Protein backbone atom coordinates (compact mmCIF):
# COMPACT_ATOMS: atom_id res chain seq x y z
CA UNK A 1 16.86 -26.38 19.58
CA UNK A 2 18.54 -23.02 20.11
CA UNK A 3 17.19 -19.95 18.31
CA UNK A 4 18.07 -16.28 18.30
CA UNK A 5 14.73 -14.83 19.39
CA UNK A 6 11.41 -16.13 20.65
CA UNK A 7 8.34 -13.91 20.45
CA UNK A 8 5.83 -15.52 22.81
CA UNK A 9 2.28 -15.04 24.02
CA UNK A 10 0.88 -13.02 21.11
CA UNK A 11 -1.84 -13.66 18.55
CA UNK A 12 -0.26 -14.34 15.16
CA UNK A 13 -2.33 -12.93 12.30
CA UNK A 14 -1.90 -14.03 8.70
CA UNK A 15 -4.13 -13.44 5.68
CA UNK A 16 -5.56 -16.94 6.09
CA UNK A 17 -6.24 -16.90 9.83
CA UNK A 18 -5.31 -15.94 13.39
CA UNK A 19 -4.28 -17.96 16.45
CA UNK A 20 -2.41 -17.57 19.75
CA UNK A 21 1.09 -18.71 18.77
CA UNK A 22 4.77 -18.17 19.48
CA UNK A 23 7.32 -17.28 16.81
CA UNK A 24 10.89 -18.61 16.85
CA UNK A 25 13.48 -16.66 14.84
CA UNK A 26 16.85 -17.93 13.67
CA UNK A 27 19.34 -16.33 11.28
CA UNK A 28 16.87 -13.60 10.29
CA UNK A 29 14.12 -16.00 9.28
CA UNK A 30 11.07 -17.45 10.95
CA UNK A 31 12.21 -20.83 12.20
CA UNK A 32 8.91 -22.04 13.61
CA UNK A 33 5.42 -20.85 14.51
CA UNK A 34 3.43 -22.83 17.06
CA UNK A 35 1.94 -23.17 20.51
CA UNK A 36 4.09 -23.33 23.65
CA UNK A 37 7.40 -22.97 21.82
CA UNK A 38 8.96 -21.74 25.07
CA UNK A 39 8.89 -25.35 26.18
CA UNK A 40 10.57 -26.55 22.99
CA UNK A 41 13.33 -24.06 22.16
CA UNK A 42 16.09 -22.19 23.92
CA UNK A 43 16.22 -18.54 22.86
CA UNK A 44 19.03 -16.04 23.31
CA UNK A 45 16.37 -13.31 23.52
CA UNK A 46 12.72 -13.52 24.48
CA UNK A 47 10.08 -10.93 23.59
CA UNK A 48 6.86 -10.85 25.59
CA UNK A 49 3.97 -10.30 23.16
CA UNK A 50 1.12 -11.04 25.54
CA UNK A 51 -1.85 -8.83 24.71
CA UNK A 52 -0.37 -7.98 21.30
CA UNK A 53 -1.09 -8.92 17.71
CA UNK A 54 1.90 -10.31 15.80
CA UNK A 55 1.52 -9.34 12.14
CA UNK A 56 3.79 -9.79 9.13
CA UNK A 57 5.73 -6.63 8.31
CA UNK A 58 3.79 -4.39 5.97
CA UNK A 59 4.80 -4.20 2.31
CA UNK A 60 4.20 -0.70 0.96
CA UNK A 61 4.25 -1.13 -2.83
CA UNK A 62 4.21 2.58 -3.62
CA UNK A 63 6.62 5.16 -2.16
CA UNK A 64 8.61 8.14 -3.45
CA UNK A 65 11.61 8.71 -1.21
CA UNK A 66 14.31 11.25 -2.02
CA UNK A 67 12.33 12.49 -5.03
CA UNK A 68 11.37 15.81 -6.61
CA UNK A 69 7.98 17.22 -7.52
CA UNK A 70 6.46 20.12 -9.43
CA UNK A 71 8.95 22.93 -9.98
CA UNK A 72 11.83 20.78 -8.77
CA UNK A 73 10.68 20.89 -5.14
CA UNK A 74 12.39 18.03 -3.22
CA UNK A 75 10.31 15.69 -1.11
CA UNK A 76 10.44 16.10 2.66
CA UNK A 77 11.76 12.57 3.10
CA UNK A 78 15.05 11.13 1.94
CA UNK A 79 15.76 7.41 2.07
CA UNK A 80 16.73 7.47 5.74
CA UNK A 81 13.97 9.68 7.14
CA UNK A 82 11.25 8.13 4.99
CA UNK A 83 12.19 4.59 5.92
CA UNK A 84 12.34 5.56 9.60
CA UNK A 85 8.75 6.78 9.29
CA UNK A 86 7.81 3.55 7.50
CA UNK A 87 9.36 1.39 10.22
CA UNK A 88 7.49 3.31 12.93
CA UNK A 89 4.25 2.13 11.38
CA UNK A 90 5.23 -1.50 10.88
CA UNK A 91 6.34 -1.22 7.24
CA UNK A 92 9.36 -3.45 6.68
CA UNK A 93 9.53 -3.38 2.87
CA UNK A 94 8.95 -0.49 0.48
CA UNK A 95 8.94 -0.50 -3.30
CA UNK A 96 10.07 2.82 -4.72
CA UNK A 97 10.83 4.01 -8.25
CA UNK A 98 13.78 4.44 -10.59
CA UNK A 99 12.89 7.11 -13.15
CA UNK A 100 15.19 7.68 -16.15
CA UNK A 101 16.28 11.16 -17.04
CA UNK A 102 15.65 12.16 -20.63
CA UNK A 103 17.85 10.02 -22.85
CA UNK A 104 18.91 7.72 -20.02
CA UNK A 105 18.36 3.97 -20.36
CA UNK A 106 16.26 1.90 -17.96
CA UNK A 107 19.23 -0.07 -16.63
CA UNK A 108 21.30 3.06 -16.01
CA UNK A 109 18.39 4.66 -14.15
CA UNK A 110 17.94 1.56 -12.02
CA UNK A 111 21.62 1.43 -11.08
CA UNK A 112 21.72 5.17 -10.30
CA UNK A 113 18.70 4.87 -8.01
CA UNK A 114 20.28 1.96 -6.17
CA UNK A 115 23.41 4.02 -5.62
CA UNK A 116 21.34 6.93 -4.29
CA UNK A 117 20.04 4.61 -1.59
CA UNK A 118 23.60 3.95 -0.45
CA UNK A 119 23.81 0.33 -1.45
CA UNK A 120 23.92 -2.01 -4.39
CA UNK A 121 22.86 -5.59 -5.18
CA UNK A 122 25.16 -8.02 -6.87
CA UNK A 123 26.26 -6.74 -10.24
CA UNK A 124 25.70 -3.04 -9.50
CA UNK A 125 29.00 -1.34 -8.74
CA UNK A 126 29.79 2.06 -7.34
CA UNK A 127 27.57 2.34 -4.28
CA UNK A 128 27.97 5.68 -2.55
CA UNK A 129 27.74 6.61 1.08
CA UNK A 130 24.13 7.75 0.72
CA UNK A 131 21.59 7.76 3.52
CA UNK A 132 20.96 4.28 4.86
CA UNK A 133 17.57 2.78 4.13
CA UNK A 134 16.16 1.53 7.40
CA UNK A 135 13.83 -1.07 5.88
CA UNK A 136 14.17 -3.48 2.97
CA UNK A 137 13.42 -1.99 -0.43
CA UNK A 138 12.97 -2.77 -4.08
CA UNK A 139 12.29 -0.69 -7.19
CA UNK A 140 9.77 -0.34 -9.98
CA UNK A 141 11.43 1.09 -13.11
CA UNK A 142 9.58 3.89 -14.88
CA UNK A 143 9.36 3.67 -18.68
CA UNK A 144 9.02 7.27 -19.87
CA UNK A 145 10.45 6.82 -23.37
CA UNK A 146 10.43 3.88 -25.74
CA UNK A 147 13.27 3.08 -28.09
CA UNK A 148 14.93 0.18 -29.86
CA UNK A 149 16.50 -1.18 -26.68
CA UNK A 150 13.47 -0.89 -24.39
CA UNK A 151 12.33 -4.50 -24.81
CA UNK A 152 15.88 -5.80 -24.31
CA UNK A 153 16.33 -3.66 -21.19
CA UNK A 154 13.06 -4.92 -19.75
CA UNK A 155 14.25 -8.50 -20.26
CA UNK A 156 17.63 -7.70 -18.68
CA UNK A 157 16.08 -5.99 -15.66
CA UNK A 158 13.70 -8.87 -15.07
CA UNK A 159 16.77 -11.11 -14.84
CA UNK A 160 18.26 -8.58 -12.37
CA UNK A 161 15.32 -8.77 -9.98
CA UNK A 162 13.05 -6.02 -11.32
CA UNK A 163 9.63 -7.52 -11.98
CA UNK A 164 7.51 -4.38 -12.47
CA UNK A 165 7.60 -1.36 -14.77
CA UNK A 166 5.68 1.88 -14.30
CA UNK A 167 3.91 3.74 -17.11
CA UNK A 168 2.09 7.06 -17.03
CA UNK A 169 -0.72 8.38 -19.17
CA UNK A 170 -0.21 11.94 -17.90
CA UNK A 171 2.53 14.41 -16.86
CA UNK A 172 4.93 16.11 -19.23
CA UNK A 173 8.03 14.02 -19.76
CA UNK A 174 6.35 10.90 -18.40
CA UNK A 175 3.17 10.29 -20.39
CA UNK A 176 3.40 7.66 -23.12
CA UNK A 177 1.29 7.71 -26.25
CA UNK A 178 -0.84 4.68 -27.07
CA UNK A 179 1.76 3.13 -29.39
CA UNK A 180 4.44 3.37 -26.72
CA UNK A 181 2.12 1.93 -24.07
CA UNK A 182 1.38 -0.97 -26.38
CA UNK A 183 5.08 -1.68 -27.00
CA UNK A 184 5.83 -1.64 -23.26
CA UNK A 185 2.91 -3.95 -22.56
CA UNK A 186 4.04 -6.40 -25.25
CA UNK A 187 7.61 -6.44 -23.93
CA UNK A 188 6.43 -6.90 -20.34
CA UNK A 189 4.03 -9.67 -21.33
CA UNK A 190 6.81 -11.52 -23.15
CA UNK A 191 9.00 -11.30 -20.04
CA UNK A 192 6.21 -12.08 -17.58
CA UNK A 193 6.71 -8.72 -15.87
CA UNK A 194 4.06 -6.53 -14.31
CA UNK A 195 3.01 -3.17 -15.76
CA UNK A 196 2.08 -0.63 -13.06
CA UNK A 197 -0.03 2.21 -14.42
CA UNK A 198 -0.86 5.74 -13.36
CA UNK A 199 -4.10 6.15 -15.27
CA UNK A 200 -5.40 9.66 -16.05
CA UNK A 201 -6.17 11.18 -19.44
CA UNK A 202 -3.55 13.87 -20.05
CA UNK A 203 -5.43 15.77 -22.75
CA UNK A 204 -8.49 16.21 -20.55
CA UNK A 205 -6.32 17.44 -17.67
CA UNK A 206 -4.48 19.91 -19.90
CA UNK A 207 -7.79 21.20 -21.27
CA UNK A 208 -9.33 21.94 -17.87
CA UNK A 209 -6.10 23.27 -16.37
CA UNK A 210 -5.75 25.83 -19.16
CA UNK A 211 -9.44 26.76 -18.93
CA UNK A 212 -9.40 27.36 -15.18
CA UNK A 213 -6.16 29.33 -15.25
CA UNK A 214 -7.54 31.52 -18.05
CA UNK A 215 -10.58 32.22 -15.86
CA UNK A 216 -8.39 33.07 -12.87
CA UNK A 217 -9.56 30.02 -10.93
CA UNK A 218 -6.37 29.04 -9.15
CA UNK A 219 -7.52 27.76 -5.73
CA UNK A 220 -6.60 24.19 -4.69
CA UNK A 221 -10.21 23.15 -5.31
CA UNK A 222 -9.58 23.47 -9.04
CA UNK A 223 -6.84 20.86 -8.85
CA UNK A 224 -9.61 18.32 -8.39
CA UNK A 225 -11.85 19.95 -10.97
CA UNK A 226 -9.04 19.85 -13.55
CA UNK A 227 -8.65 16.10 -13.09
CA UNK A 228 -12.27 14.85 -13.29
CA UNK A 229 -13.09 11.27 -12.43
CA UNK A 230 -13.87 10.41 -16.06
CA UNK A 231 -10.24 11.23 -16.94
CA UNK A 232 -9.20 8.31 -14.73
CA UNK A 233 -12.01 6.06 -15.96
CA UNK A 234 -11.10 6.61 -19.61
CA UNK A 235 -7.42 5.85 -19.05
CA UNK A 236 -8.20 2.77 -16.96
CA UNK A 237 -10.47 1.38 -19.67
CA UNK A 238 -7.92 2.13 -22.41
CA UNK A 239 -5.17 0.32 -20.50
CA UNK A 240 -7.45 -2.64 -19.82
CA UNK A 241 -8.11 -3.01 -23.54
CA UNK A 242 -4.40 -2.93 -24.34
CA UNK A 243 -3.56 -5.39 -21.56
CA UNK A 244 -6.24 -7.78 -22.75
CA UNK A 245 -4.80 -7.71 -26.26
CA UNK A 246 -1.22 -8.12 -25.02
CA UNK A 247 -2.12 -10.93 -22.62
CA UNK A 248 -0.12 -9.20 -19.91
CA UNK A 249 -0.23 -8.45 -16.20
CA UNK A 250 -1.50 -5.04 -15.15
CA UNK A 251 -1.57 -3.25 -11.79
CA UNK A 252 -3.33 0.08 -11.32
CA UNK A 253 -1.69 2.31 -8.74
CA UNK A 254 -3.74 4.66 -6.50
CA UNK A 255 -7.18 3.90 -7.94
CA UNK A 256 -9.54 6.66 -6.78
CA UNK A 257 -12.98 6.27 -8.36
CA UNK A 258 -15.78 3.77 -8.02
CA UNK A 259 -16.37 3.66 -11.77
CA UNK A 260 -12.73 2.77 -12.42
CA UNK A 261 -13.03 0.00 -9.87
CA UNK A 262 -16.10 -1.36 -11.65
CA UNK A 263 -14.04 -1.71 -14.83
CA UNK A 264 -11.19 -3.45 -13.00
CA UNK A 265 -13.59 -5.77 -11.17
CA UNK A 266 -15.23 -6.76 -14.46
CA UNK A 267 -11.83 -7.56 -15.96
CA UNK A 268 -10.94 -9.69 -12.95
CA UNK A 269 -14.23 -11.59 -13.19
CA UNK A 270 -13.40 -12.26 -16.84
CA UNK A 271 -10.16 -13.92 -15.72
CA UNK A 272 -7.76 -11.17 -16.75
CA UNK A 273 -4.55 -10.76 -14.79
CA UNK A 274 -5.20 -7.33 -13.37
CA UNK A 275 -4.96 -5.89 -9.87
CA UNK A 276 -5.81 -2.59 -8.23
CA UNK A 277 -4.23 -0.60 -5.42
CA UNK A 278 -5.78 2.26 -3.51
CA UNK A 279 -4.42 4.57 -0.80
CA UNK A 280 -5.67 5.53 2.67
CA UNK A 281 -6.53 9.07 1.54
CA UNK A 282 -8.95 7.80 -1.13
CA UNK A 283 -10.68 5.70 1.51
CA UNK A 284 -10.79 8.25 4.32
CA UNK A 285 -10.94 11.73 2.76
CA UNK A 286 -13.24 13.28 0.15
CA UNK A 287 -13.14 16.27 -2.16
CA UNK A 288 -14.56 18.63 0.46
CA UNK A 289 -11.05 18.86 1.92
CA UNK A 290 -9.79 20.51 -1.26
CA UNK A 291 -12.49 23.17 -0.93
CA UNK A 292 -11.41 24.07 2.62
CA UNK A 293 -9.26 27.07 3.48
CA UNK A 294 -6.23 24.80 3.88
CA UNK A 295 -7.01 22.81 0.74
CA UNK A 296 -3.39 23.17 -0.38
CA UNK A 297 -2.53 20.43 2.15
CA UNK A 298 -4.59 17.89 0.23
CA UNK A 299 -3.22 18.15 -3.31
CA UNK A 300 -2.31 14.77 -4.76
CA UNK A 301 -2.97 13.05 -8.07
CA UNK A 302 -5.42 11.62 -8.74
CA UNK A 303 -7.32 14.09 -6.53
CA UNK A 304 -9.67 13.30 -3.67
CA UNK A 305 -13.08 12.14 -4.88
CA UNK A 306 -16.64 11.97 -3.52
CA UNK A 307 -17.85 10.23 -0.37
CA UNK A 308 -19.63 7.74 -2.62
CA UNK A 309 -16.30 6.88 -4.25
CA UNK A 310 -14.76 6.36 -0.80
CA UNK A 311 -17.49 3.90 0.17
CA UNK A 312 -17.26 2.04 -3.15
CA UNK A 313 -13.51 1.62 -2.65
CA UNK A 314 -14.06 0.27 0.87
CA UNK A 315 -16.55 -2.22 -0.52
CA UNK A 316 -14.08 -3.23 -3.21
CA UNK A 317 -11.41 -3.72 -0.59
CA UNK A 318 -13.65 -6.04 1.40
CA UNK A 319 -14.76 -8.00 -1.68
CA UNK A 320 -11.24 -8.53 -3.02
CA UNK A 321 -11.72 -6.26 -6.04
CA UNK A 322 -8.91 -4.09 -4.65
CA UNK A 323 -5.87 -6.15 -3.72
CA UNK A 324 -3.48 -3.70 -2.07
CA UNK A 325 -3.27 -0.54 0.00
CA UNK A 326 -0.17 1.52 -0.77
CA UNK A 327 0.72 4.91 0.63
CA UNK A 328 1.96 6.77 -2.49
CA UNK A 329 4.19 8.39 0.13
CA UNK A 330 5.43 11.65 -1.40
CA UNK A 331 5.31 14.50 1.15
CA UNK A 332 6.45 18.05 0.48
CA UNK A 333 7.15 20.95 2.84
CA UNK A 334 4.08 22.99 3.72
CA UNK A 335 5.87 26.13 2.58
CA UNK A 336 6.08 24.70 -0.94
CA UNK A 337 2.31 24.14 -1.05
CA UNK A 338 0.72 27.18 0.59
CA UNK A 339 -0.14 30.21 -1.50
CA UNK A 340 0.52 28.69 -4.92
CA UNK A 341 -1.92 28.29 -7.82
CA UNK A 342 -3.23 24.73 -7.98
CA UNK A 343 -1.08 23.78 -10.98
CA UNK A 344 2.13 24.76 -9.16
CA UNK A 345 1.48 22.93 -5.89
CA UNK A 346 3.71 19.82 -5.73
CA UNK A 347 1.47 16.78 -5.81
CA UNK A 348 1.83 14.35 -2.93
CA UNK A 349 1.21 13.58 0.72
CA UNK A 350 2.88 11.33 3.28
CA UNK A 351 1.36 8.35 5.05
CA UNK A 352 3.55 5.24 4.83
CA UNK A 353 4.00 5.05 8.61
CA UNK A 354 0.27 5.53 9.25
CA UNK A 355 -1.17 2.81 7.01
CA UNK A 356 -1.58 0.26 9.79
CA UNK A 357 -3.18 2.57 12.36
CA UNK A 358 -5.54 4.11 9.80
CA UNK A 359 -6.60 0.81 8.26
CA UNK A 360 -7.00 -0.86 11.64
CA UNK A 361 -9.11 2.03 12.95
CA UNK A 362 -11.30 2.73 9.93
CA UNK A 363 -11.26 -0.80 8.53
CA UNK A 364 -11.17 -3.40 11.29
CA UNK A 365 -12.59 -1.38 14.19
CA UNK A 366 -15.27 0.13 11.97
CA UNK A 367 -16.34 -3.34 10.81
CA UNK A 368 -15.49 -2.76 7.15
CA UNK A 369 -12.83 -5.47 6.87
CA UNK A 370 -11.54 -8.33 9.00
CA UNK A 371 -8.17 -8.43 10.70
CA UNK A 372 -7.06 -11.10 8.24
CA UNK A 373 -8.17 -8.97 5.32
CA UNK A 374 -6.12 -6.10 6.76
CA UNK A 375 -3.02 -8.30 6.61
CA UNK A 376 -3.89 -9.38 3.08
CA UNK A 377 -4.18 -5.86 1.66
CA UNK A 378 -1.23 -4.36 3.54
CA UNK A 379 1.28 -7.20 3.28
CA UNK A 380 0.45 -10.60 1.81
CA UNK A 381 -1.12 -9.56 -1.50
CA UNK A 382 1.56 -6.99 -2.34
CA UNK A 383 4.21 -9.61 -1.64
CA UNK A 384 2.61 -12.08 -4.04
CA UNK A 385 1.80 -9.60 -6.78
CA UNK A 386 5.16 -7.83 -6.60
CA UNK A 387 7.27 -11.00 -6.60
CA UNK A 388 8.42 -10.95 -2.95
CA UNK A 389 6.67 -14.22 -2.07
CA UNK A 390 7.56 -16.50 -0.29
CA UNK A 391 10.01 -14.21 1.48
CA UNK A 392 7.74 -11.38 2.65
CA UNK A 393 4.08 -11.12 3.61
CA UNK A 394 3.49 -13.87 6.17
CA UNK A 395 4.48 -15.04 9.63
CA UNK A 396 5.42 -18.55 8.60
CA UNK A 397 8.43 -20.84 8.68
CA UNK A 398 11.03 -19.91 6.06
CA UNK A 399 9.85 -16.33 5.59
CA UNK A 400 11.96 -13.35 6.58
CA UNK A 401 11.39 -12.56 10.25
CA UNK A 402 9.65 -9.27 9.47
CA UNK A 403 7.17 -8.77 12.29
CA UNK A 404 4.95 -6.05 13.72
CA UNK A 405 3.99 -6.25 17.37
CA UNK A 406 0.78 -4.25 17.51
CA UNK A 407 -1.17 -3.26 20.61
CA UNK A 408 -4.83 -2.86 19.56
CA UNK A 409 -5.88 -1.09 22.78
CA UNK A 410 -4.40 2.46 22.86
CA UNK A 411 -6.39 5.42 21.60
CA UNK A 412 -4.57 8.52 20.42
CA UNK A 413 -4.58 11.22 17.76
CA UNK A 414 -2.22 11.60 14.86
CA UNK A 415 0.29 14.35 15.50
CA UNK A 416 2.89 15.26 12.90
CA UNK A 417 5.03 16.69 15.72
CA UNK A 418 5.58 13.17 17.04
CA UNK A 419 6.00 11.33 13.74
CA UNK A 420 9.44 10.23 12.53
CA UNK A 421 10.35 11.40 9.06
CA UNK A 422 11.00 14.72 7.42
CA UNK A 423 7.43 15.93 6.90
CA UNK A 424 6.29 19.06 8.73
CA UNK A 425 2.57 18.27 8.54
CA UNK A 426 0.18 15.39 8.02
CA UNK A 427 -3.19 15.38 6.29
CA UNK A 428 -4.29 13.24 9.24
CA UNK A 429 -3.22 15.67 11.99
CA UNK A 430 -5.69 15.46 14.86
CA UNK A 431 -7.42 12.35 13.55
CA UNK A 432 -8.28 9.80 16.27
CA UNK A 433 -6.74 6.38 15.72
CA UNK A 434 -6.78 3.09 17.54
CA UNK A 435 -3.78 0.86 18.21
CA UNK A 436 -0.04 1.35 18.44
CA UNK A 437 3.00 -0.33 16.95
CA UNK A 438 5.08 -1.53 19.90
CA UNK A 439 7.94 -3.02 17.89
CA UNK A 440 8.88 -3.49 14.27
CA UNK A 441 11.30 -6.32 13.48
CA UNK A 442 13.23 -6.57 10.21
CA UNK A 443 14.86 -9.91 9.45
CA UNK A 444 15.00 -10.69 13.17
CA UNK A 445 16.32 -7.30 14.32
CA UNK A 446 14.23 -4.52 15.90
CA UNK A 447 14.17 -1.37 13.78
CA UNK A 448 11.55 0.46 15.82
CA UNK A 449 10.44 0.39 19.44
CA UNK A 450 7.72 2.64 20.78
CA UNK A 451 7.87 4.89 23.79
CA UNK A 452 4.60 4.11 25.60
CA UNK A 453 2.48 6.99 26.78
CA UNK A 454 3.11 9.35 23.85
CA UNK A 455 1.12 9.93 20.68
CA UNK A 456 2.78 8.40 17.65
CA UNK A 457 6.14 8.10 19.45
CA UNK A 458 9.39 8.08 17.49
CA UNK A 459 11.50 4.94 17.44
CA UNK A 460 14.85 4.46 19.07
CA UNK A 461 17.35 5.15 16.33
CA UNK A 462 20.06 3.25 18.16
CA UNK A 463 18.69 -0.12 17.08
CA UNK A 464 18.06 0.77 13.44
CA UNK A 465 19.17 -1.98 11.08
CA UNK A 466 20.20 -1.17 7.55
CA UNK A 467 17.74 -2.26 4.92
CA UNK A 468 18.73 -4.31 1.89
CA UNK A 469 17.78 -4.21 -1.76
CA UNK A 470 15.46 -7.16 -2.38
CA UNK A 471 15.43 -8.63 -5.89
CA UNK A 472 11.99 -9.79 -6.95
CA UNK A 473 10.66 -12.69 -8.97
CA UNK A 474 7.77 -12.55 -11.42
CA UNK A 475 4.27 -11.98 -10.01
CA UNK A 476 2.52 -14.93 -8.40
CA UNK A 477 -0.45 -15.24 -10.75
CA UNK A 478 -2.31 -17.32 -8.16
CA UNK A 479 -2.69 -14.00 -6.33
CA UNK A 480 -5.28 -13.01 -8.91
CA UNK A 481 -7.86 -15.04 -7.06
CA UNK A 482 -6.46 -14.49 -3.61
CA UNK A 483 -9.23 -12.77 -1.63
């Protein structure tokens, strides 16, 4: 049997187990996984993976490329630069957002966002020559207004390969009142779609923001104080009640508090179809960073929480109460953050290309989670929940040949100077990490190759393959009990 590529000598790691195996790739898909395949196939190209872990490409379910933040400040990363950063860290699929402008329909927003990425799936005309996306991508569609056609548009978009819809309980122009949330949840439940929720109580945030500004308390520290943990807990519990009544499927993005996790875990134990995502910064950083002199670097929403919250989230990750780790990648230039009052600092940080190194170092090497669990929370679970299964999320026959060749041995420090992407700083600058992505493969083609001997080396842009829009199916409800 002749194949395109044979990756041999590595240890293949899936969510269900690890073993020394070879991987044969043909026509962009995994053709076979097994022992001693070099004796059984003829490959046009061979890749020596001895001493390396062979992981499925990461699925980052939460990115904001080519976006704008507070005050209209554009993000540091466009589609091309952000996806190059993602690929450097082993991410082969991102799920970004299509957000309607005021008065714009959901379908029109979806099609416009596809065009901004420089490509279009079947049925979406008018692609422009935008920046190429270097990894595969899909879109959540934000519902920021509810009208007569909302339910029909949700049904239409589900048929077009959009299986998740984002709702907010805060931010001007985005927050939905309880009636609107209920109508979206009913429409999504009827279509089988997933509701992704940013859960913070807007009225509480507005109250504290106004109070602190009136008192002249404008330092970054008060960003966290204006968004207390109970504001998240209240919104999480409210959304859980609505989801239970609607009989729907609910996914909490960037969960940050232990108490919120307790509520989600209880709902899962009761058999409700609900999942939670957290981000590396909620696992690794605490609110003391906001109080530091350079606290403006660490402004994101929800804000950083206590060390106790960090540890509770780690425990939830190990127990299966948290299903996914997403980056919420949304970096802004340092100049747009420094020297501003807390309410004017654009909210967001960048980490999509660092997920694997950070989670391997602080999760696997620190003994908090297993290697298999790492694959589950960074790839397999997101694929199943987000409707990418059985195409993404595993190194197995029939899946896309999205692979990460990872060397677990190197020790280095994060340096934003050596990271691909448009960001001019990282909240992890100087942090020691273990392991290095040697190669990232997207549908059988290398999209990143490291330059050994340098910290966080950039990839070779010459072998960048263009990403594709990936239509998604409805969530795999069996993932609810997937550990």
